[in-house]
XYZ file of C-alpha atoms in Angstrom:
87
model
C -18.962 2.872 15.306
C -20.390 0.958 18.333
C -18.853 -0.385 21.079
C -15.203 1.854 20.998
C -14.135 3.701 23.545
C -13.029 7.785 22.544
C -9.826 8.511 23.613
C -6.888 10.763 22.226
C -4.950 8.480 19.931
C -7.095 5.716 20.271
C -4.869 3.476 22.077
C -7.042 0.728 23.473
C -9.330 0.462 20.413
C -10.215 1.895 16.641
C -9.860 1.990 13.128
C -6.524 2.854 11.405
C -6.766 4.156 7.524
C -3.699 4.467 5.555
C -4.704 6.821 3.314
C -1.461 8.447 1.981
C 0.766 6.735 -0.557
C 3.351 5.700 1.868
C 1.933 3.135 3.928
C 4.924 2.879 6.524
C 3.262 5.921 8.263
C 0.456 5.584 10.658
C -2.685 6.237 9.043
C -5.689 8.395 10.424
C -7.530 6.797 13.547
C -10.752 6.867 14.140
C -12.514 5.841 17.793
C -15.269 8.381 18.412
C -19.051 8.395 18.020
C -18.093 11.868 16.108
C -15.712 10.293 13.719
C -18.941 8.486 11.863
C -19.685 9.855 8.427
C -16.013 11.507 8.078
C -14.924 11.215 4.545
C -11.463 10.307 3.720
C -9.553 10.734 0.373
C -6.860 8.345 -0.110
C -3.428 9.361 -2.170
C -3.519 6.118 -3.882
C -6.034 3.294 -4.932
C -4.819 0.670 -2.379
C -6.027 1.919 0.998
C -4.970 -0.365 4.357
C -7.825 -0.520 6.922
C -6.749 -1.643 10.146
C -9.289 -2.569 13.182
C -7.881 -3.105 16.277
C -8.860 -3.576 20.169
C -7.410 -4.535 22.931
C -10.339 -5.268 25.411
C -13.985 -5.578 24.128
C -15.671 -6.326 20.822
C -16.546 -3.385 18.676
C -18.556 -3.008 15.143
C -17.816 -0.377 12.665
C -19.698 -0.035 9.102
C -17.226 1.562 6.518
C -18.411 2.182 3.002
C -16.345 3.458 0.183
C -16.449 5.153 -3.579
C -14.038 4.573 -6.789
C -13.928 7.374 -8.691
C -11.614 7.328 -11.525
C -8.939 10.123 -11.507
C -9.896 11.796 -14.401
C -12.799 12.999 -12.051
C -12.268 16.103 -10.166
C -12.557 15.753 -6.763
C -15.574 17.280 -4.571
C -13.767 16.766 -1.263
C -12.136 19.725 0.390
C -8.809 19.350 2.104
C -6.565 21.309 5.010
C -3.360 21.527 5.514
C -1.921 20.651 9.251
C 1.026 22.666 9.549
C 4.292 20.841 10.728
C 5.607 21.034 13.967
C 9.471 20.012 14.953
C 9.882 16.822 16.902
C 10.334 17.134 20.549
C 12.490 14.949 22.500
């Protein structure tokens, strides 16, 4: 990722990856150089990838791998505890 401004929430620029089955929800946003090399495992075979910017020009390289559903996943996942919404 080149030219991205690293801010919490990636409001000004970034890449959003909708890896969960329901694409109506906000996906994972990446905008920091530390995000390079991050692995994401999707729930379904269609994964929208949205690049956005407000100010500058950015470049990013995305690589992907298709794995048949009969192959066991080698990825590790962590469950983030849910929090109650605050209004």
